[in-house]
Short mmCIF file of C-alpha atoms and ligand atoms in Angstrom, two decimals:
data_model
loop_
_atom_site.label_atom_id
_atom_site.label_comp_id
_atom_site.label_asym_id
_atom_site.label_seq_id
_atom_site.Cartn_x
_atom_site.Cartn_y
_atom_site.Cartn_z
CA MET A 1 115.48 51.47 103.95
CA THR A 2 113.41 53.86 101.83
CA GLN A 3 109.65 53.59 102.28
CA ASN A 4 107.61 53.01 99.14
CA LYS A 5 105.20 55.78 98.22
CA GLU A 6 102.12 54.02 99.63
CA GLN A 7 103.63 54.19 103.15
CA ARG A 8 104.78 57.79 102.94
CA PRO A 9 102.58 60.71 103.93
CA VAL A 10 100.42 62.45 101.33
CA LEU A 11 100.84 66.22 101.09
CA VAL A 12 97.52 68.03 100.60
CA THR A 13 97.81 71.70 99.57
CA ALA A 14 94.89 74.11 100.06
CA ALA A 15 93.99 71.84 102.98
CA THR A 16 91.43 74.26 104.42
CA GLY A 17 89.71 74.76 101.05
CA MET A 18 86.58 73.25 99.52
CA THR A 19 88.36 70.27 97.98
CA GLY A 20 91.53 70.02 100.10
CA SER A 21 89.63 69.71 103.38
CA ARG A 22 87.66 66.80 101.94
CA VAL A 23 90.75 65.15 100.48
CA VAL A 24 92.37 65.33 103.94
CA ALA A 25 89.28 63.73 105.52
CA GLY A 26 89.07 61.01 102.85
CA LEU A 27 92.73 60.08 103.16
CA ARG A 28 92.59 59.96 106.97
CA ALA A 29 89.40 57.86 106.87
CA SER A 30 91.23 55.31 104.73
CA GLY A 31 94.19 55.21 107.11
CA HIS A 32 96.73 57.32 105.24
CA GLU A 33 99.11 59.70 106.91
CA VAL A 34 98.41 63.24 105.72
CA ARG A 35 100.26 66.53 105.74
CA ALA A 36 97.52 69.15 105.67
CA ALA A 37 99.20 72.24 104.24
CA SER A 38 98.28 75.89 103.67
CA ARG A 39 99.19 79.25 105.21
CA SER A 40 97.00 78.57 108.26
CA SER A 41 97.36 74.77 108.47
CA GLU A 42 99.32 72.44 110.67
CA TRP A 43 101.97 72.21 107.90
CA ARG A 44 102.63 75.82 106.98
CA PHE A 45 102.87 76.23 103.23
CA ASP A 46 102.72 79.52 101.36
CA TRP A 47 102.95 79.75 97.58
CA ASP A 48 104.49 83.19 98.03
CA ASP A 49 107.22 82.01 100.44
CA THR A 50 109.45 79.45 98.71
CA ASP A 51 111.21 78.76 102.03
CA THR A 52 108.09 76.84 103.11
CA TRP A 53 108.07 74.49 100.11
CA ASP A 54 110.79 71.89 100.79
CA ARG A 55 109.77 71.08 104.35
CA VAL A 56 106.26 69.99 103.34
CA LEU A 57 107.60 67.95 100.42
CA GLU A 58 110.52 66.13 102.05
CA GLY A 59 109.57 62.51 102.68
CA ALA A 60 106.10 62.76 101.11
CA GLY A 61 105.04 60.08 98.61
CA ALA A 62 102.34 61.97 96.71
CA VAL A 63 100.88 65.47 96.53
CA TYR A 64 97.39 66.89 95.96
CA LEU A 65 98.20 70.12 94.20
CA VAL A 66 95.88 73.14 94.13
CA GLN A 67 97.40 76.17 92.49
CA ASN A 68 97.06 79.69 93.74
CA ASP A 69 95.07 81.42 90.98
CA VAL A 70 96.33 84.86 92.03
CA ASN A 71 100.02 83.99 91.72
CA PRO A 72 100.37 80.67 89.89
CA ARG A 73 103.74 79.00 90.50
CA VAL A 74 103.09 75.33 89.74
CA PRO A 75 105.95 74.96 87.19
CA GLU A 76 108.51 76.02 89.83
CA PHE A 77 106.90 73.84 92.48
CA VAL A 78 106.88 70.74 90.26
CA LYS A 79 110.68 70.98 89.98
CA ARG A 80 110.95 70.79 93.79
CA VAL A 81 108.49 67.86 93.86
CA LYS A 82 110.73 65.89 91.50
CA ALA A 83 113.99 66.98 93.14
CA LEU A 84 112.76 65.81 96.57
CA GLY A 85 111.66 62.40 95.34
CA VAL A 86 107.87 62.77 95.59
CA GLU A 87 106.55 60.26 93.08
CA ARG A 88 103.00 61.31 92.26
CA ILE A 89 101.03 64.51 91.65
CA VAL A 90 97.26 64.88 91.45
CA LEU A 91 96.56 68.36 90.09
CA LEU A 92 93.29 70.27 90.51
CA SER A 93 92.71 72.09 87.22
CA ALA A 94 89.41 73.24 85.64
CA ARG A 95 86.97 72.13 82.95
CA GLY A 96 87.26 73.75 79.51
CA ILE A 97 90.69 75.30 79.95
CA ASP A 98 92.06 73.89 76.68
CA GLU A 99 89.00 74.86 74.63
CA PRO A 100 89.40 78.21 72.84
CA ASP A 101 85.69 79.14 72.98
CA TYR A 102 84.83 77.91 76.49
CA PHE A 103 85.49 81.16 78.35
CA GLU A 104 84.87 84.54 76.75
CA GLY A 105 87.71 86.98 76.13
CA VAL A 106 90.62 84.74 77.09
CA THR A 107 93.62 85.78 75.01
CA GLU A 108 96.47 83.78 76.54
CA PRO A 109 96.67 80.17 77.77
CA PRO A 110 95.02 79.99 81.20
CA SER A 111 97.40 79.38 84.10
CA HIS A 112 95.69 76.02 84.74
CA LEU A 113 96.86 74.87 81.30
CA ARG A 114 100.43 75.92 82.03
CA ALA A 115 100.19 74.04 85.34
CA GLU A 116 98.94 70.90 83.57
CA GLU A 117 101.80 71.06 81.07
CA ALA A 118 104.37 71.43 83.86
CA VAL A 119 102.90 68.48 85.77
CA LYS A 120 102.84 66.24 82.67
CA ALA A 121 106.47 67.11 81.85
CA GLY A 122 107.69 66.99 85.45
CA GLY A 123 108.83 63.36 85.57
CA THR A 124 106.45 62.04 88.26
CA GLU A 125 103.27 59.99 87.94
CA TRP A 126 100.39 62.40 87.38
CA THR A 127 96.61 62.68 87.26
CA ILE A 128 94.69 65.82 86.31
CA LEU A 129 91.23 66.69 87.64
CA ARG A 130 89.19 69.13 85.57
CA PRO A 131 86.02 69.96 87.49
CA GLY A 132 83.26 72.30 86.43
CA TRP A 133 81.58 74.65 88.94
CA PHE A 134 81.42 73.23 92.47
CA ALA A 135 78.05 72.86 94.26
CA GLN A 136 79.82 74.08 97.42
CA ASN A 137 80.21 77.54 95.86
CA PHE A 138 76.74 78.29 97.26
CA ASP A 139 77.76 77.87 100.91
CA GLU A 140 81.57 77.87 101.06
CA GLY A 141 82.84 79.48 97.87
CA LEU A 142 82.45 82.20 95.29
CA LEU A 143 78.65 82.51 95.47
CA ALA A 144 78.29 82.28 99.26
CA ASP A 145 78.20 86.02 100.08
CA GLY A 146 75.58 86.75 97.42
CA PHE A 147 73.57 83.74 98.48
CA ARG A 148 73.56 84.80 102.15
CA SER A 149 72.41 88.30 101.18
CA GLY A 150 69.20 86.76 99.81
CA VAL A 151 69.70 87.86 96.19
CA LEU A 152 72.31 86.27 93.97
CA ARG A 153 73.09 88.72 91.17
CA LEU A 154 75.19 87.20 88.40
CA PRO A 155 75.85 87.82 84.68
CA THR A 156 74.94 84.23 83.84
CA ALA A 157 71.54 84.71 82.11
CA GLU A 158 69.75 81.33 81.80
CA GLY A 159 72.97 79.30 81.63
CA ALA A 160 72.89 75.91 83.34
CA VAL A 161 75.59 74.00 85.24
CA THR A 162 76.21 70.33 86.00
CA TRP A 163 77.24 71.24 89.56
CA ILE A 164 79.97 68.91 90.82
CA ASP A 165 79.94 67.93 94.49
CA ALA A 166 83.35 68.61 96.10
CA GLU A 167 82.87 65.26 97.88
CA ASP A 168 83.14 63.58 94.46
CA ILE A 169 86.23 65.61 93.54
CA ALA A 170 87.80 64.46 96.81
CA ASP A 171 86.83 60.81 96.21
CA VAL A 172 88.51 60.92 92.79
CA ALA A 173 91.56 62.67 94.25
CA VAL A 174 91.94 60.08 97.03
CA ALA A 175 91.66 57.23 94.50
CA ALA A 176 94.28 58.85 92.25
CA LEU A 177 96.63 59.65 95.15
CA THR A 178 96.53 56.21 96.68
CA GLY A 179 95.36 53.72 94.05
CA GLU A 180 96.63 52.37 90.75
CA GLY A 181 95.42 52.90 87.19
CA HIS A 182 95.12 56.69 87.29
CA HIS A 183 98.55 57.71 86.03
CA GLY A 184 98.38 59.73 82.80
CA ARG A 185 94.63 60.27 83.10
CA THR A 186 92.75 63.56 82.83
CA TYR A 187 89.32 63.32 84.46
CA GLU A 188 86.69 65.90 83.52
CA LEU A 189 84.33 66.09 86.50
CA GLY A 190 80.70 67.25 86.58
CA GLY A 191 77.41 66.34 88.23
CA PRO A 192 74.75 64.14 86.60
CA ARG A 193 72.19 66.91 85.83
CA ALA A 194 72.33 70.50 84.61
CA SER A 195 70.37 73.16 86.44
CA THR A 196 70.22 76.91 85.87
CA LEU A 197 71.11 79.35 88.62
CA ALA A 198 67.38 79.99 89.15
CA GLU A 199 66.67 76.25 89.48
CA ALA A 200 69.62 75.58 91.79
CA VAL A 201 68.80 78.56 94.02
CA GLY A 202 65.14 77.48 94.03
CA GLU A 203 66.10 73.99 95.18
CA ILE A 204 68.19 75.36 98.04
CA SER A 205 65.47 77.88 98.98
CA ALA A 206 62.95 75.07 99.25
CA ALA A 207 65.26 73.13 101.60
CA LEU A 208 65.84 76.25 103.70
CA GLY A 209 62.16 77.24 103.75
CA ARG A 210 63.28 80.80 102.99
CA GLU A 211 63.31 82.68 99.74
CA VAL A 212 66.63 83.38 98.06
CA ARG A 213 66.42 84.82 94.54
CA TYR A 214 68.62 84.66 91.50
CA GLU A 215 68.69 87.88 89.52
CA PRO A 216 70.46 87.92 86.15
CA VAL A 217 72.42 91.14 85.65
CA SER A 218 74.59 92.54 82.87
CA VAL A 219 78.38 92.20 83.00
CA GLU A 220 78.76 95.93 83.71
CA GLU A 221 76.20 95.87 86.56
CA TYR A 222 78.01 92.89 88.05
CA VAL A 223 81.46 94.49 87.86
CA GLU A 224 80.08 97.70 89.39
CA GLY A 225 78.53 95.69 92.25
CA LEU A 226 81.78 93.87 93.03
CA THR A 227 83.94 97.01 92.89
CA LYS A 228 81.52 98.73 95.30
CA GLU A 229 82.13 95.79 97.67
CA GLY A 230 85.88 96.49 97.48
CA TRP A 231 86.97 94.10 94.71
CA SER A 232 89.64 95.29 92.29
CA GLU A 233 88.46 95.88 88.72
CA ALA A 234 90.90 93.14 87.56
CA GLY A 235 89.52 90.63 90.11
CA ALA A 236 85.94 91.41 89.06
CA ARG A 237 86.85 90.95 85.37
CA GLU A 238 88.41 87.54 86.18
CA MET A 239 85.15 86.46 87.79
CA VAL A 240 83.31 87.62 84.66
CA VAL A 241 85.54 85.40 82.52
CA ALA A 242 84.94 82.39 84.81
CA LEU A 243 81.17 83.01 84.81
CA SER A 244 81.09 83.49 81.01
CA ALA A 245 81.27 79.70 80.59
CA ILE A 246 77.94 79.43 82.42
CA ARG A 247 76.25 82.22 80.43
CA ARG A 248 77.41 80.62 77.17
CA GLY A 249 75.98 77.22 78.13
CA ARG A 250 79.35 75.47 78.28
CA GLU A 251 78.95 74.39 81.91
CA ALA A 252 75.77 72.44 81.12
CA ARG A 253 77.56 69.46 79.66
CA ILE A 254 77.69 66.05 81.29
CA SER A 255 81.27 64.99 82.06
CA PRO A 256 82.36 61.36 82.39
CA GLY A 257 85.24 61.66 84.87
CA VAL A 258 83.69 60.47 88.14
CA ARG A 259 82.52 57.24 86.52
CA GLU A 260 85.81 56.74 84.67
CA ALA A 261 87.79 57.12 87.89
CA LEU A 262 85.51 55.41 90.41
CA GLY A 263 83.19 53.13 88.43
CA ARG A 264 80.10 54.90 89.81
CA GLY A 265 78.19 58.01 88.80
CA PRO A 266 78.51 61.44 90.44
CA ARG A 267 76.30 62.61 93.32
CA ASP A 268 73.22 64.61 92.35
CA PHE A 269 72.93 68.29 93.36
CA SER A 270 69.98 67.32 95.57
CA GLU A 271 72.32 65.26 97.80
CA TYR A 272 74.48 68.33 98.38
CA VAL A 273 71.38 70.39 99.17
CA ALA A 274 69.96 67.83 101.61
CA ARG A 275 73.31 67.47 103.39
CA THR A 276 74.06 71.18 103.61
CA PHE A 277 70.85 73.18 104.03
CA ARG A 278 68.18 72.81 106.71
CA ARG A 279 65.12 74.84 107.64
CA ASP A 280 65.83 77.21 110.55
CA GLY A 281 65.10 75.32 113.78
CA ASP A 282 65.13 71.91 112.06
CA ASP A 283 67.83 69.81 113.72
CA SER A 284 66.81 66.48 112.20
N1 NAP B 301 85.14 77.06 92.67
C1 NAP B 301 84.90 76.37 91.57
O1 NAP B 301 83.75 76.14 91.19
C2 NAP B 301 86.07 75.85 90.77
C3 NAP B 301 85.82 75.15 89.58
C4 NAP B 301 86.92 74.62 88.87
C5 NAP B 301 88.21 74.80 89.35
N2 NAP B 301 88.40 75.51 90.51
C6 NAP B 301 89.79 75.70 90.98
O2 NAP B 301 89.89 75.20 92.31
C7 NAP B 301 91.00 75.84 92.93
C8 NAP B 301 90.62 76.22 94.36
O3 NAP B 301 90.45 75.02 95.09
P1 NAP B 301 89.48 74.92 96.31
O4 NAP B 301 88.16 75.47 95.88
O5 NAP B 301 89.56 73.55 96.84
O6 NAP B 301 90.14 75.94 97.35
P2 NAP B 301 89.42 77.17 98.06
O7 NAP B 301 88.21 76.68 98.78
O8 NAP B 301 89.32 78.28 97.05
O9 NAP B 301 90.49 77.55 99.18
C9 NAP B 301 91.73 78.13 98.88
C10 NAP B 301 92.80 77.34 99.64
O10 NAP B 301 94.09 77.80 99.27
C11 NAP B 301 94.82 78.16 100.44
N3 NAP B 301 95.66 79.29 100.06
C12 NAP B 301 95.26 80.53 99.67
N4 NAP B 301 96.32 81.30 99.39
C13 NAP B 301 97.43 80.52 99.61
C14 NAP B 301 98.82 80.74 99.52
N5 NAP B 301 99.34 81.93 99.16
N6 NAP B 301 99.66 79.71 99.79
C15 NAP B 301 99.19 78.51 100.18
N7 NAP B 301 97.87 78.23 100.30
C16 NAP B 301 97.00 79.24 100.02
C17 NAP B 301 93.78 78.49 101.50
O11 NAP B 301 94.22 78.23 102.83
P3 NAP B 301 94.99 79.32 103.75
O12 NAP B 301 94.15 80.55 103.72
O13 NAP B 301 95.11 78.65 105.07
O14 NAP B 301 96.33 79.51 103.08
C18 NAP B 301 92.69 77.47 101.15
O15 NAP B 301 93.00 76.21 101.73
C19 NAP B 301 91.38 77.03 92.08
O16 NAP B 301 92.56 76.73 91.37
C20 NAP B 301 90.20 77.15 91.10
O17 NAP B 301 90.57 77.70 89.85
C21 NAP B 301 87.38 76.02 91.24
#
């Protein structure tokens, strides 16, 4: 007898990442069987090696899908999802990707938009998550190296962000993967309050009891800094595009998705700070 999708394991891609690791934890805490997948995970899955795709999908009931921004292949993957009988996809996308003036200098549809279209047309149940900038970028993600160096240099001027806690993204993902009422929904996810880079860094500095500074720099200074650290020019320019939404004030908006999906508001940035940063020597 075939199991219904609620009894089948949930495949979580990018399982070691900022959101995937929390989705894995949330699913396990609520008693669901999970296939944690990535190149270095228990279930080996590599976007660049199609031979690894079917094994992680076979027998799964639902998939948390995080695309590889460097080599996006979601449209191909969605065909395998459908062919192997997986019934539900929850796709991690990004805020603003269908708005022409959200990011600066974008001339073709972003790969996240192509991924969304493929998922919507793919013949499974689907939910799309469109988060803004994650709070966890400061300690786990794109801003972590700069933050650790003591000076965060970014071309973001006085732009503010409603930082979304990856714990909230995971809570929404778990609800959409395992619950009802989320099919066909696109949830735009942000935190409850906008803070500038200077304010956010100041809040973390206060918790750490150590000064970390934000220093606004020009786009060219930023690109030069990254290329000196070994980044490719193309990679640095992609970061500039992503950060342009902050500089232009687009990331400051309040987004309704956490409440729409969960019936409660999103966690404040201060919760992330209190949970993540402690004064040196303070074990409490
Ligand atoms: N950071 C933000 O503020 C932000 C905001 C909006 C949207 N997003 C989107 O969020 C996505 C990233 O999600 P995340 O932050 O949860 O992940 P993440 O922390 O960036 O981690 C990347 C994950 O992908 C896996 N991975 C890397 N290359 C892979 C490959 N070739 N094949 C299979 N797995 C691979 C890594 O594990 P292994 O190394 O073990 O393979 C890791 O689990 C991106 O699409 C980004 O555009 C990010």
